[in-house]
PDB file of C-alpha atoms in Angstrom:
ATOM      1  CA  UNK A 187       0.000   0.000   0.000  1.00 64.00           C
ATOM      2  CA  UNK A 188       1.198   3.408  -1.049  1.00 68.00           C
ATOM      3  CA  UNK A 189       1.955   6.074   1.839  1.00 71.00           C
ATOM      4  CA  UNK A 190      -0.456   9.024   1.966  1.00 90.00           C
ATOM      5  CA  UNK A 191       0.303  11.866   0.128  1.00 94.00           C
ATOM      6  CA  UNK A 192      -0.376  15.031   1.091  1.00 97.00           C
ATOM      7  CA  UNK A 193      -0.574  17.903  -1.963  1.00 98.00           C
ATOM      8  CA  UNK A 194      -1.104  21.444  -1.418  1.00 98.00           C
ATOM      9  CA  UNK A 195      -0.551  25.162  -2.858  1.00 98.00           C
ATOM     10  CA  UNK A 196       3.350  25.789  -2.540  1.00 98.00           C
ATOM     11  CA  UNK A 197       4.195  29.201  -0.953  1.00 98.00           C
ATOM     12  CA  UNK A 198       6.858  31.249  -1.403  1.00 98.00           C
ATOM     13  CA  UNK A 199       8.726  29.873   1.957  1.00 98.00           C
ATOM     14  CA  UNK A 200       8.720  26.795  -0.544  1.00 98.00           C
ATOM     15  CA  UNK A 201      10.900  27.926  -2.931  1.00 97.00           C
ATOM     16  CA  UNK A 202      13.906  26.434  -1.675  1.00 97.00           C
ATOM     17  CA  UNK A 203      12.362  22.712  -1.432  1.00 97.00           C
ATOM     18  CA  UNK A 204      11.312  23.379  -5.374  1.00 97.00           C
ATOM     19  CA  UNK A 205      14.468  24.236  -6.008  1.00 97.00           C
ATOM     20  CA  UNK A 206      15.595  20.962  -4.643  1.00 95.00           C
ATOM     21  CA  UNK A 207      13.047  18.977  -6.465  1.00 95.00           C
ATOM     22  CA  UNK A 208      13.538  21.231  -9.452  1.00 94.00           C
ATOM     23  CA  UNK A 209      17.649  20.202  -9.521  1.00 95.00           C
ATOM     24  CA  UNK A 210      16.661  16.486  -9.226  1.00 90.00           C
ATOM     25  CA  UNK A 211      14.496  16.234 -12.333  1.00 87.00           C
ATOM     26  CA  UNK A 212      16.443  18.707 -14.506  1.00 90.00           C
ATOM     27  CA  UNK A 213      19.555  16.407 -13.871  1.00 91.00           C
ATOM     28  CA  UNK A 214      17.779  13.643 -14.512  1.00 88.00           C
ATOM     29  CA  UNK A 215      16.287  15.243 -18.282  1.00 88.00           C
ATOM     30  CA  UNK A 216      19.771  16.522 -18.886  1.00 92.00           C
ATOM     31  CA  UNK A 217      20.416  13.356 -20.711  1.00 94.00           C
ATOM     32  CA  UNK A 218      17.646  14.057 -23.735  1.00 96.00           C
ATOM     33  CA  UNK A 219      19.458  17.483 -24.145  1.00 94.00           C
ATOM     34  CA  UNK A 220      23.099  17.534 -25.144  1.00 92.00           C
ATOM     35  CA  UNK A 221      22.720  21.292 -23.917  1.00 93.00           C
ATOM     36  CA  UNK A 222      20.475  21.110 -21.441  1.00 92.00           C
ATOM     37  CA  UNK A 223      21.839  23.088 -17.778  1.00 94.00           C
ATOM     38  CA  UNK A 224      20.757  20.993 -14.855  1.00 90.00           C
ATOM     39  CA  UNK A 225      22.223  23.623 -12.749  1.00 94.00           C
ATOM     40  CA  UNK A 226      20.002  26.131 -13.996  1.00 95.00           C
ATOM     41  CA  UNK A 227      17.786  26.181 -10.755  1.00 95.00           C
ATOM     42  CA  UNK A 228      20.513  27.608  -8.973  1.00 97.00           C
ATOM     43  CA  UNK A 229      21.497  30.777 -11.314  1.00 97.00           C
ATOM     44  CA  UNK A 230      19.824  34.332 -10.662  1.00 98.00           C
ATOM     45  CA  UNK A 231      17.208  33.543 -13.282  1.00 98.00           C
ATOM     46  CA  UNK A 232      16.043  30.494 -12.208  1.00 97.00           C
ATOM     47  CA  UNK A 233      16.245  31.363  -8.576  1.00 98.00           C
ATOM     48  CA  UNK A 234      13.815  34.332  -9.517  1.00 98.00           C
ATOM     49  CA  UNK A 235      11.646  32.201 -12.212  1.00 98.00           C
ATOM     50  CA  UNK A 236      11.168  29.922  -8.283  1.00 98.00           C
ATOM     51  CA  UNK A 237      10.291  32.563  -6.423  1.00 98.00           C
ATOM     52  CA  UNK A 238       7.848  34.068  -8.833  1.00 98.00           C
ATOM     53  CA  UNK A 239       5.860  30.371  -9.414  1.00 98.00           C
ATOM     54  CA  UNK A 240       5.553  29.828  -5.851  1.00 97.00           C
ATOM     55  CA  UNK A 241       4.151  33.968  -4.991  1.00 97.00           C
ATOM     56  CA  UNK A 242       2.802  35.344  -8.409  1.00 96.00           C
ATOM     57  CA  UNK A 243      -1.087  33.764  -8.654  1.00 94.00           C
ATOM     58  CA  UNK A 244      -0.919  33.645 -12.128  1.00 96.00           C
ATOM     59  CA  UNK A 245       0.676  30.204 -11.490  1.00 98.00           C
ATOM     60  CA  UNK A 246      -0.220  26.678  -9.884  1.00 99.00           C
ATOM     61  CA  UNK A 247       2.768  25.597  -7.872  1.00 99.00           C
ATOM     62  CA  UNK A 248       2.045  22.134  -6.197  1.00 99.00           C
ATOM     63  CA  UNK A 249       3.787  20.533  -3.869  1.00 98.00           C
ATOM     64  CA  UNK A 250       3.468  16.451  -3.049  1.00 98.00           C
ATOM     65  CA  UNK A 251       4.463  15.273   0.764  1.00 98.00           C
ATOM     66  CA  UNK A 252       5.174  11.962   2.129  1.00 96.00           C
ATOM     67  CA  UNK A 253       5.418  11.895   6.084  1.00 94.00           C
ATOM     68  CA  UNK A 254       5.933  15.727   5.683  1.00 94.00           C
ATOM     69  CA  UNK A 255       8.644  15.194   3.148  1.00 96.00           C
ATOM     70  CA  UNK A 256       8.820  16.718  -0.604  1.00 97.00           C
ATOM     71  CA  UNK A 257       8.089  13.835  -3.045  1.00 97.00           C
ATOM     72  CA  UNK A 258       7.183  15.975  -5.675  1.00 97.00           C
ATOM     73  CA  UNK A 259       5.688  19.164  -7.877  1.00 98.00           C
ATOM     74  CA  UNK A 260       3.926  20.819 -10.265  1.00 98.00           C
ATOM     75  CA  UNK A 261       3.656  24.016 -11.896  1.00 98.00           C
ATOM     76  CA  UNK A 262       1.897  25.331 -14.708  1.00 98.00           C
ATOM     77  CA  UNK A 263       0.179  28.567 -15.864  1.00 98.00           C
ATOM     78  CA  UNK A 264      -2.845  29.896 -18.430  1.00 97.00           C
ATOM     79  CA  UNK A 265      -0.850  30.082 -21.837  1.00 95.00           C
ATOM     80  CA  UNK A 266      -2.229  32.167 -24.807  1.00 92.00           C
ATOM     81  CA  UNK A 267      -1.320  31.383 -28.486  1.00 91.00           C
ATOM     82  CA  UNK A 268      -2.161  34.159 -30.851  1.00 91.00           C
ATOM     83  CA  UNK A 269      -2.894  31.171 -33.341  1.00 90.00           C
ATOM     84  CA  UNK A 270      -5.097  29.215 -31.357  1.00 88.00           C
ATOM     85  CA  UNK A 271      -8.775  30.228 -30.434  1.00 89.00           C
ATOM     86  CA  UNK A 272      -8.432  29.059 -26.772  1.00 90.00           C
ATOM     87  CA  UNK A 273      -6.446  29.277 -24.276  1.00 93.00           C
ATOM     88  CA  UNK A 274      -4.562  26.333 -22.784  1.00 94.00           C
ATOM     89  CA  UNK A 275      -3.064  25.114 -19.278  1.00 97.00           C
ATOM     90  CA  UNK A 276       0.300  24.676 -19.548  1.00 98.00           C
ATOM     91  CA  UNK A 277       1.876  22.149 -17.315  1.00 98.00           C
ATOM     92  CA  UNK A 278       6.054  23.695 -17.270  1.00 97.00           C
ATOM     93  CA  UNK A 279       7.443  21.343 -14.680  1.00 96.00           C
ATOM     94  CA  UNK A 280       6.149  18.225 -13.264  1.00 97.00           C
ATOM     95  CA  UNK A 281       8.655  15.646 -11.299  1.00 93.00           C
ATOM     96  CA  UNK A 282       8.691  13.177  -8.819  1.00 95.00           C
ATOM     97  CA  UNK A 283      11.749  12.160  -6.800  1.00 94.00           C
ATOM     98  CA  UNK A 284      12.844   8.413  -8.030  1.00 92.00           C
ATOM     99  CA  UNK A 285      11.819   6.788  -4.457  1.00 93.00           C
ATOM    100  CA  UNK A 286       8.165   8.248  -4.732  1.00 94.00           C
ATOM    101  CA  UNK A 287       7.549   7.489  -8.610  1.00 92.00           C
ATOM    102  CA  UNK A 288       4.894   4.674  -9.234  1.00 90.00           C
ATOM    103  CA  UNK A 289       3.152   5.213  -5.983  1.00 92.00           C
ATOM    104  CA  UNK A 290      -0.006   7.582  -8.092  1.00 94.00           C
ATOM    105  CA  UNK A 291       2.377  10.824  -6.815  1.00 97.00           C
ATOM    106  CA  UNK A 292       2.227  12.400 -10.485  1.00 96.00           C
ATOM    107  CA  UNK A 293      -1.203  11.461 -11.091  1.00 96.00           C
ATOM    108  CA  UNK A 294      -2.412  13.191  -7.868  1.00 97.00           C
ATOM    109  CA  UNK A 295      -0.651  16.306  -8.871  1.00 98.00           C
ATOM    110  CA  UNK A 296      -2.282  16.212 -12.277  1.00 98.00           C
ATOM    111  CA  UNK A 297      -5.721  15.964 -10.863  1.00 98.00           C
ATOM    112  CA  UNK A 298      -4.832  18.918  -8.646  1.00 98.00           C
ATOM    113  CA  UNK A 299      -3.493  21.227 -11.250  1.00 98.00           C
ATOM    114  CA  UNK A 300      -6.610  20.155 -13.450  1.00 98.00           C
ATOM    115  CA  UNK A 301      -9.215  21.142 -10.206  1.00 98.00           C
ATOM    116  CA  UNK A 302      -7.300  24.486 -10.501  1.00 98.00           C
ATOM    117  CA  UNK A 303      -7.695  24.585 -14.283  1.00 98.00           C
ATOM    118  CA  UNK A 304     -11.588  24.043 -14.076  1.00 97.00           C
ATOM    119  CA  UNK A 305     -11.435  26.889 -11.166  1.00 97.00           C
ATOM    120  CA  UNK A 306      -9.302  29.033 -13.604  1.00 96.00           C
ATOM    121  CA  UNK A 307     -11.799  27.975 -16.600  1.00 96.00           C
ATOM    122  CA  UNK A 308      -9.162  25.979 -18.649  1.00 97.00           C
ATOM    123  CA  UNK A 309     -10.571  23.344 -20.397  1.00 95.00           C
ATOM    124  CA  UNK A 310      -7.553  22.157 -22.472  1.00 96.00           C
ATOM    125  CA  UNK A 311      -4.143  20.680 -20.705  1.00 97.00           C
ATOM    126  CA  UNK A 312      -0.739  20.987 -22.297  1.00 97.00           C
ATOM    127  CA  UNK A 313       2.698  19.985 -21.744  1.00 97.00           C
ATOM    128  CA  UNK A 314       6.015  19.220 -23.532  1.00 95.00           C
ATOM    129  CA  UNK A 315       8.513  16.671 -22.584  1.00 94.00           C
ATOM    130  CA  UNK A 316      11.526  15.108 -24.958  1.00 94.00           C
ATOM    131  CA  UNK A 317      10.914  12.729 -27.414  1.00 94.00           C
ATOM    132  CA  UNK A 318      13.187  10.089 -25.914  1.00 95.00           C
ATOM    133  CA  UNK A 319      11.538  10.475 -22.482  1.00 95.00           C
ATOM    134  CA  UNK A 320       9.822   7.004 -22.802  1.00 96.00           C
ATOM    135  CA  UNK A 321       8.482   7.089 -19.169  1.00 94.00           C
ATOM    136  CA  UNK A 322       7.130  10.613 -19.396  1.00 95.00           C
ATOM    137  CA  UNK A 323       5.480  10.098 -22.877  1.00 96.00           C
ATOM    138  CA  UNK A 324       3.774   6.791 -21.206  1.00 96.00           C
ATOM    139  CA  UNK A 325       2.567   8.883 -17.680  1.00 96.00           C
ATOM    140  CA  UNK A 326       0.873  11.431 -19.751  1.00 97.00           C
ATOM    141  CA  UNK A 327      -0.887   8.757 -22.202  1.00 97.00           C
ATOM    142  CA  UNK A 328      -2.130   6.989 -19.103  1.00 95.00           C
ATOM    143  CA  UNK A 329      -3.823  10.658 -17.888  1.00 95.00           C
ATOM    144  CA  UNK A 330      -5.567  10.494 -21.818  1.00 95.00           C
ATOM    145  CA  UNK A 331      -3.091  13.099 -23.240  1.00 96.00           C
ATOM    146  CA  UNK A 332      -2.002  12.409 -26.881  1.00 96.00           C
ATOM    147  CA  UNK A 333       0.541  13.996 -28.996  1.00 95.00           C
ATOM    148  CA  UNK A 334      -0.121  17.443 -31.065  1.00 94.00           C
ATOM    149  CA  UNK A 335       3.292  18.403 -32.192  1.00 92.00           C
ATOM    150  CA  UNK A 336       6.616  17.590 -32.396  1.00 91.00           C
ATOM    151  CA  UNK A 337       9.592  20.042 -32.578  1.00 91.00           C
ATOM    152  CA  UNK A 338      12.672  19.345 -34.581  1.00 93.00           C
ATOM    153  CA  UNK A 339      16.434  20.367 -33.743  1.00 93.00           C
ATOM    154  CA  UNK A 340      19.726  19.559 -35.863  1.00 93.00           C
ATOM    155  CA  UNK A 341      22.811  21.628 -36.633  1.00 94.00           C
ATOM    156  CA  UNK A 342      23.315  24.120 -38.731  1.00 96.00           C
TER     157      UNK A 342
END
């Protein structure tokens, strides 16, 4: 049996324990990205991107807790496209730390950010994650999610 988890609303006094989290998944999706910077958490910008998710309401910061400890988060944010006749919910981050993953962590952040969606009158969930990211890919065709587009990279 899985061990309770607790999600709520991360606050600002939170950013640090994102920050954490945040470090954890970007090293592990460093290895899809020849130049990806796992240590971009820590740098002015990403210490004020933190700060900003978990204080500025125009974002859903999540946090997951196991016996009081981080497991996990989300964030995400309404997203415009001048293209598209809707707005969509973008999900920009979602991790769980490697001891917590396959115990429904992800998937109870997902409903959460989706009850905050339907408050927030998004109807449409989005999210990006790398194309050799088997597990992710699989997580968010479990939660119905299917593909839309696919960007393309190579060297000039």
């Amino acid at each position: 049996m899985s061990p309770p988890v607790k999600i709520r609303k991360a606050k600002l006094k939170d950013w640090k324990k994102i920050q954490k989290l945040n470090h954890e998944i970007f090293t592990a999706n460093s290895r899809f990205d020849p130049f990806f910077n796992p240590d971009w958490e820590f740098t002015r910008a990403g210490t004020k991107y933190l700060k900003e998710i978990t204080s500025d309401k125009k974002f859903c910061c999540l946090i997951a807790e196991i016996d009081g400890k981080p497991a996990g988060y989300l964030n995400g944010k309404k997203k415009a496209f001048f293209y598209r006749t809707r707005s969509v919910a973008e999900l920009e981050n979602i991790g769980v730390l490697p001891q917590y993953r396959s115990q429904k962590v992800g998937a109870r952040l997902i409903a959460a950010f989706k009850s905050w969606c339907r408050q927030n009158n998004l109807r449409t969930l989005q999210v990006n994650c790398y194309y050799k990211n088997t597990r992710a890919i699989k997580f968010y065709r479990r939660l119905n999610l299917k593909p839309l587009d696919i960007t393309f990279e190579g060297k000039i």
